[in-house]
Every structure is written in C-alpha cells, then in structure tokens.
Amino acid sequence: MTRRRWIADTVSPPNGHPTHAALTGDQAIHLARVLRAEPGQIFNVVAAGFLHRAEITSVTGDRVDFVLHEELESDSALPLHLYLAIFKFDHLEWAIEKATELGVAQITPVLARRTEKHLAQAAVKRVERWRRIAHEASQQSRRTSVPTITDSTPLKLALERESAPARILLSETEQSLSLSKHLGAPPLASEMWNPTMALAIGPEGGWTPEEMSLFTQHQWTHVTLGPRILRAETAAIAAISIAGTFLG
Ligand code: SAM
C-alpha cells in the first residue's frame, strides 16, 4: 500500500541531516482529527528536501511530531525557473498549482508593464497564499520539494538576476522558432547534460515592445508555441510540458 506523504513544517536540527520533523497548524489538525493519528503510526515525510519513513512520536492539538527513520528514494524538481507576469489571480493561481504538479523548481511572479495596477499592488500580500498553493500541490502530486515562490519582482530586476544557460521568452509574436525546435537544436541540446532553464510568460495584454527588447538585451531567446494566441496559463503549462521532456 502507498503510504500517505506529508511535507514537514519544521525539522530538527534545522541545519544538516534532520532526525526529527513536525507538522503544525492545519496539516497537523487534519492528521490528528480527521485521520486520527496516533504515536507509533508510520507515514512518509519530506524533511529538508528528502523523503523519509517517519514514525509519529506525539500528537497534540495542532502539532504532530515524528522521528525520522531511513531515507526513501525521491524525485528531484525540474531545474526550471518559471517567470509568470502577474495576471488575474484565479488564473495565476491555477498556473502556480499546475506548474508545481509538473515539477518546476522556482516560480517568480513578475510585475510587467501591462500587469493591471490593482493586481500589482495586491500581489505583495498574496505571495503567502501562492506559497500555500505550491505547498499543497507539492504534497498532492507527491513531490519531495516545494517550489520556491519568489516575492513579486519588477521585470528589469528579474532579468538582471537570472543566469540560467537557457533563457527562453514565450512570445506570441515570434513567427518561426518553436520551443521544441530551439531546445532540440545544437548547441543547446548538447549543453543539456547539466541544464537549468528559465521560461517567461507574459501578461494577458502581452509584453510591450520595450520589454521584448529588454529580454533580447539579456540574451533571452524568443520562441513560439504555434500560431494560436494562448491564454497565459495555457502557454505556461504547454511550455513546461515541452521543456520537461528535454530536462528529464
Ligand atoms: N498580446 C496578446 C494579445 O492580446 O493578442 C495576448 C498575450 S497572451 C494571452 C499571454 C502570454 O502567453 C504571452 O505574452 C506569451 O508569453 C504567451 N503566449 C500566448 N500564446 C503564445 C504562443 N502562441 N506562443 C508563445 N507564447 C504564447
């Protein structure tokens, strides 16, 4: 039988190899009250990025403690950093959930010129919710890592910080170079033995021409997903799926 998997909220010692872990808050309440957890029960627990067989040592109101036994085989995240220009929150949150299921390592919400003003302002407070969505989707999809959700970042700063060897802008105005052709073509394909990749998806109104040139200045390759204009969240999921086949 497949054991239920949990991602620990705290681990100890906090640095180095963890021996103990705990669930707190809603996760612990669910485990304690709904699943009637008791000391001695065994679950799979992700602690410090590694999956362990873990035994419950104590259950209190909103905390469940575990001692960690042996490490189990675990997957690793796709080395893919997804930049999502901020768009309508319900669509953006769907994209965060699905990108997490598909395995991305990091998601940065980007403040673009055409990000609606009220969304840009509200994004600051929303990031904690996005982290919770990523946490839940990681658990549900049985990942052993939760993607990092960076604070929302202005595009210029995001481009200055990114150093992945493959930097790819999804552009609805690119006519000829498809994402799969770009990823399959040398020299990129031959460099992919140690790949990290950055993908950027624009807002509902698209990138402005100035933003497109900024990407070019930072050596991002512009690629297309085909002749149809996709919603931003559709483009994100399609791009991650294609990239995933190259990243393994
Ligand atoms: N400016 C567009 C318009 O109103 O005609 C719409 C932008 S589209 C809804 C949002 C983002 O999804 C784009 O900036 C791009 O990153 C991505 N996208 C949509 N369709 C695409 C395609 N066919 N190829 C590559 N990227 C696409």
Short mmCIF file of C-alpha atoms and ligand atoms in Angstrom, two decimals:
data_model
loop_
_atom_site.label_atom_id
_atom_site.label_comp_id
_atom_site.label_asym_id
_atom_site.label_seq_id
_atom_site.Cartn_x
_atom_site.Cartn_y
_atom_site.Cartn_z
CA MET A 1 0.00 0.00 0.00
CA THR A 2 1.25 3.51 -0.79
CA ARG A 3 1.87 5.45 2.40
CA ARG A 4 0.41 8.92 2.70
CA ARG A 5 3.03 11.64 2.25
CA TRP A 6 3.44 14.88 4.22
CA ILE A 7 5.82 17.79 3.84
CA ALA A 8 7.20 18.81 7.25
CA ASP A 9 6.65 22.34 8.54
CA THR A 10 9.65 22.19 10.88
CA VAL A 11 12.71 19.95 11.04
CA SER A 12 15.42 19.47 13.61
CA PRO A 13 18.24 20.03 13.66
CA PRO A 14 17.41 22.94 11.34
CA ASN A 15 20.74 22.64 9.51
CA GLY A 16 22.35 19.41 8.47
CA HIS A 17 20.83 15.97 8.42
CA PRO A 18 17.34 16.06 10.04
CA THR A 19 16.39 13.43 12.64
CA HIS A 20 13.04 14.85 13.72
CA ALA A 21 10.22 16.71 11.99
CA ALA A 22 6.80 18.14 12.82
CA LEU A 23 3.60 19.15 11.13
CA THR A 24 1.91 22.22 12.59
CA GLY A 25 -1.29 24.19 12.01
CA ASP A 26 -3.91 22.96 9.52
CA GLN A 27 -1.86 19.97 8.34
CA ALA A 28 -1.45 18.72 11.90
CA ILE A 29 -5.11 19.31 12.76
CA HIS A 30 -6.15 17.33 9.68
CA LEU A 31 -3.81 14.47 10.53
CA ALA A 32 -4.79 14.43 14.21
CA ARG A 33 -8.55 14.90 13.97
CA VAL A 34 -9.60 13.60 10.56
CA LEU A 35 -7.07 10.79 10.18
CA ARG A 36 -6.94 10.13 13.95
CA ALA A 37 -3.14 9.97 14.05
CA GLU A 38 -1.53 8.19 16.98
CA PRO A 39 2.03 7.68 18.20
CA GLY A 40 3.62 4.69 16.51
CA GLN A 41 1.91 5.19 13.13
CA ILE A 42 4.18 5.35 10.09
CA PHE A 43 3.96 7.94 7.29
CA ASN A 44 6.25 9.21 4.58
CA VAL A 45 7.53 12.67 5.48
CA VAL A 46 9.52 15.08 3.35
CA ALA A 47 12.06 16.86 5.55
CA ALA A 48 14.78 19.19 4.25
CA GLY A 49 14.04 18.10 0.69
CA PHE A 50 14.38 14.35 1.36
CA LEU A 51 11.70 11.72 1.73
CA HIS A 52 11.83 9.62 4.93
CA ARG A 53 9.90 6.82 6.52
CA ALA A 54 8.74 8.53 9.71
CA GLU A 55 7.06 7.45 12.93
CA ILE A 56 4.71 9.61 14.96
CA THR A 57 6.06 10.25 18.46
CA SER A 58 3.40 12.63 19.76
CA VAL A 59 0.11 14.23 18.77
CA THR A 60 -1.16 17.41 20.40
CA GLY A 61 -3.93 19.81 19.25
CA ASP A 62 -2.13 21.45 16.37
CA ARG A 63 1.19 19.64 16.24
CA VAL A 64 2.29 16.16 15.20
CA ASP A 65 5.89 15.14 15.88
CA PHE A 66 7.85 12.48 14.04
CA VAL A 67 11.13 10.69 14.43
CA LEU A 68 12.67 10.18 11.00
CA HIS A 69 13.81 6.69 10.04
CA GLU A 70 15.52 5.76 6.77
CA GLU A 71 15.59 7.94 3.68
CA LEU A 72 13.46 6.72 0.78
CA GLU A 73 14.05 7.20 -2.90
CA SER A 74 12.80 10.58 -4.01
CA ASP A 75 12.36 12.58 -7.19
CA SER A 76 14.05 15.88 -7.93
CA ALA A 77 12.46 19.07 -9.23
CA LEU A 78 12.81 20.07 -12.88
CA PRO A 79 15.65 22.61 -12.97
CA LEU A 80 13.26 25.16 -14.36
CA HIS A 81 12.58 28.70 -13.17
CA LEU A 82 9.21 29.94 -14.37
CA TYR A 83 8.58 33.66 -14.65
CA LEU A 84 4.88 34.47 -14.75
CA ALA A 85 3.86 38.05 -15.46
CA ILE A 86 1.12 38.77 -12.94
CA PHE A 87 -2.35 38.29 -14.41
CA LYS A 88 -5.81 37.66 -12.96
CA PHE A 89 -5.24 35.91 -9.65
CA ASP A 90 -7.59 32.97 -10.17
CA HIS A 91 -5.83 32.14 -13.46
CA LEU A 92 -2.38 32.82 -11.99
CA GLU A 93 -3.09 30.56 -9.03
CA TRP A 94 -4.22 27.80 -11.33
CA ALA A 95 -0.94 28.19 -13.22
CA ILE A 96 1.07 28.03 -9.95
CA GLU A 97 -0.73 24.86 -8.92
CA LYS A 98 -0.23 23.14 -12.30
CA ALA A 99 3.39 24.29 -12.68
CA THR A 100 4.05 22.79 -9.24
CA GLU A 101 2.46 19.49 -10.26
CA LEU A 102 4.63 19.49 -13.39
CA GLY A 103 7.74 19.82 -11.22
CA VAL A 104 9.20 23.34 -11.64
CA ALA A 105 11.83 24.33 -9.09
CA GLN A 106 11.03 28.04 -8.81
CA ILE A 107 8.29 30.49 -9.77
CA THR A 108 8.73 34.25 -9.84
CA PRO A 109 5.66 36.44 -10.32
CA VAL A 110 6.75 39.37 -12.47
CA LEU A 111 5.49 42.93 -12.47
CA ALA A 112 5.16 43.72 -16.17
CA ARG A 113 4.10 46.98 -17.86
CA ARG A 114 0.71 45.51 -18.70
CA THR A 115 0.12 43.93 -15.31
CA GLU A 116 -3.05 45.62 -14.08
CA LYS A 117 -2.24 48.18 -11.38
CA HIS A 118 -4.57 46.80 -8.72
CA LEU A 119 -3.13 43.31 -9.23
CA ALA A 120 0.44 44.62 -8.92
CA GLN A 121 -0.46 46.28 -5.60
CA ALA A 122 -2.34 43.27 -4.25
CA ALA A 123 0.44 40.85 -5.25
CA VAL A 124 2.62 41.81 -2.26
CA LYS A 125 0.13 40.39 0.22
CA ARG A 126 -0.87 37.48 -1.98
CA VAL A 127 2.50 35.75 -2.05
CA GLU A 128 1.87 33.79 1.17
CA ARG A 129 -1.27 32.33 -0.40
CA TRP A 130 0.75 31.38 -3.51
CA ARG A 131 3.26 29.61 -1.26
CA ARG A 132 0.45 27.66 0.41
CA ILE A 133 -0.93 26.65 -3.00
CA ALA A 134 2.53 25.41 -4.02
CA HIS A 135 2.89 23.54 -0.73
CA GLU A 136 -0.48 21.79 -1.13
CA ALA A 137 0.12 20.98 -4.80
CA SER A 138 3.55 19.56 -3.94
CA GLN A 139 2.04 17.30 -1.33
CA GLN A 140 -0.82 16.25 -3.57
CA SER A 141 1.49 15.49 -6.51
CA ARG A 142 3.92 13.62 -4.20
CA ARG A 143 6.87 15.89 -4.80
CA THR A 144 9.78 15.85 -2.38
CA SER A 145 10.41 19.55 -2.72
CA VAL A 146 8.18 22.59 -2.69
CA PRO A 147 8.99 25.11 -5.43
CA THR A 148 10.36 28.41 -4.24
CA ILE A 149 7.83 31.19 -4.83
CA THR A 150 9.78 34.41 -5.00
CA ASP A 151 8.27 37.75 -4.00
CA SER A 152 6.81 39.57 -6.99
CA THR A 153 9.68 41.23 -8.85
CA PRO A 154 9.90 44.03 -11.45
CA LEU A 155 10.88 42.61 -14.84
CA LYS A 156 14.15 44.57 -15.12
CA LEU A 157 15.42 43.24 -11.79
CA ALA A 158 14.30 39.69 -12.60
CA LEU A 159 16.26 39.77 -15.88
CA GLU A 160 19.37 41.16 -14.19
CA ARG A 161 19.32 38.33 -11.64
CA GLU A 162 18.71 35.37 -13.97
CA SER A 163 21.76 33.41 -15.08
CA ALA A 164 20.35 30.08 -16.34
CA PRO A 165 22.19 28.97 -19.51
CA ALA A 166 18.87 28.52 -21.33
CA ARG A 167 16.73 31.66 -21.04
CA ILE A 168 13.55 31.47 -23.07
CA LEU A 169 10.84 34.04 -23.67
CA LEU A 170 7.46 32.70 -24.79
CA SER A 171 6.36 35.21 -27.38
CA GLU A 172 3.12 35.25 -29.29
CA THR A 173 4.77 37.45 -31.93
CA GLU A 174 7.65 35.09 -32.75
CA GLN A 175 6.86 33.57 -36.15
CA SER A 176 9.33 30.80 -36.78
CA LEU A 177 11.40 29.42 -33.89
CA SER A 178 9.34 26.92 -31.90
CA LEU A 179 10.21 25.96 -28.31
CA SER A 180 10.82 22.32 -29.19
CA LYS A 181 12.96 23.21 -32.22
CA HIS A 182 15.06 25.55 -30.06
CA LEU A 183 15.52 23.00 -27.28
CA GLY A 184 16.34 20.20 -29.70
CA ALA A 185 18.86 22.16 -31.75
CA PRO A 186 22.60 22.16 -31.11
CA PRO A 187 24.37 23.71 -29.28
CA LEU A 188 21.57 23.84 -26.71
CA ALA A 189 20.77 20.13 -26.90
CA SER A 190 24.40 19.18 -26.33
CA GLU A 191 24.69 21.56 -23.35
CA MET A 192 21.70 19.98 -21.69
CA TRP A 193 23.71 17.45 -19.66
CA ASN A 194 23.56 19.94 -16.78
CA PRO A 195 20.62 22.06 -17.68
CA THR A 196 18.91 24.87 -15.92
CA MET A 197 16.28 26.74 -17.78
CA ALA A 198 14.29 29.93 -17.32
CA LEU A 199 10.94 30.39 -19.08
CA ALA A 200 8.97 33.67 -19.14
CA ILE A 201 5.26 34.04 -19.85
CA GLY A 202 3.67 37.43 -20.46
CA PRO A 203 0.54 39.05 -19.01
CA GLU A 204 -2.89 38.92 -20.66
CA GLY A 205 -2.10 42.06 -22.68
CA GLY A 206 1.27 40.60 -23.75
CA TRP A 207 4.78 42.07 -23.30
CA THR A 208 5.37 45.63 -24.53
CA PRO A 209 7.93 46.14 -27.34
CA GLU A 210 10.30 47.72 -24.76
CA GLU A 211 10.05 44.64 -22.57
CA MET A 212 10.70 42.40 -25.58
CA SER A 213 13.91 44.33 -26.31
CA LEU A 214 14.95 44.12 -22.67
CA PHE A 215 14.68 40.31 -22.91
CA THR A 216 16.80 40.40 -26.09
CA GLN A 217 19.44 42.56 -24.37
CA HIS A 218 19.67 39.93 -21.62
CA GLN A 219 20.09 37.20 -24.27
CA TRP A 220 16.73 35.52 -23.90
CA THR A 221 15.65 33.53 -26.97
CA HIS A 222 12.16 34.34 -28.25
CA VAL A 223 10.15 31.23 -29.15
CA THR A 224 6.61 30.40 -30.26
CA LEU A 225 4.18 27.70 -29.21
CA GLY A 226 2.39 27.87 -32.55
CA PRO A 227 0.07 30.17 -34.45
CA ARG A 228 -2.73 30.42 -31.87
CA ILE A 229 -2.80 33.02 -29.09
CA LEU A 230 -2.97 31.07 -25.86
CA ARG A 231 -4.09 32.32 -22.50
CA ALA A 232 -1.06 32.96 -20.31
CA GLU A 233 -1.79 29.97 -18.06
CA THR A 234 -2.24 27.66 -21.08
CA ALA A 235 1.06 28.89 -22.51
CA ALA A 236 2.77 28.24 -19.17
CA ILE A 237 1.55 24.65 -18.91
CA ALA A 238 2.32 23.86 -22.56
CA ALA A 239 5.82 25.34 -22.28
CA ILE A 240 6.68 23.49 -19.05
CA SER A 241 5.46 20.20 -20.53
CA ILE A 242 7.61 20.61 -23.64
CA ALA A 243 10.62 21.76 -21.60
CA GLY A 244 10.12 18.84 -19.20
CA THR A 245 10.71 16.33 -21.99
CA PHE A 246 14.17 17.86 -22.54
CA LEU A 247 15.01 18.29 -18.86
CA GLY A 248 14.10 14.69 -17.98
N1 SAM B 1 -0.87 40.21 -26.54
C1 SAM B 1 -1.71 39.11 -26.83
C2 SAM B 1 -2.99 39.61 -27.46
O1 SAM B 1 -3.79 40.20 -26.74
O2 SAM B 1 -3.11 39.35 -28.62
C3 SAM B 1 -2.02 38.14 -25.75
C4 SAM B 1 -0.95 37.74 -24.79
S1 SAM B 1 -1.09 36.04 -24.27
C5 SAM B 1 -2.73 35.99 -23.67
C6 SAM B 1 -0.14 35.98 -22.79
C7 SAM B 1 1.23 35.35 -22.89
O3 SAM B 1 1.11 33.98 -23.21
C8 SAM B 1 2.13 35.91 -23.95
O4 SAM B 1 2.80 37.10 -23.56
C9 SAM B 1 3.12 34.77 -24.18
O5 SAM B 1 4.12 34.75 -23.20
C10 SAM B 1 2.22 33.57 -24.01
N2 SAM B 1 1.71 33.07 -25.30
C11 SAM B 1 0.41 33.04 -25.71
N3 SAM B 1 0.32 32.46 -26.91
C12 SAM B 1 1.57 32.12 -27.29
C13 SAM B 1 2.13 31.47 -28.42
N4 SAM B 1 1.39 31.07 -29.45
N5 SAM B 1 3.46 31.26 -28.45
C14 SAM B 1 4.24 31.64 -27.43
N6 SAM B 1 3.77 32.27 -26.33
C15 SAM B 1 2.45 32.48 -26.25
#
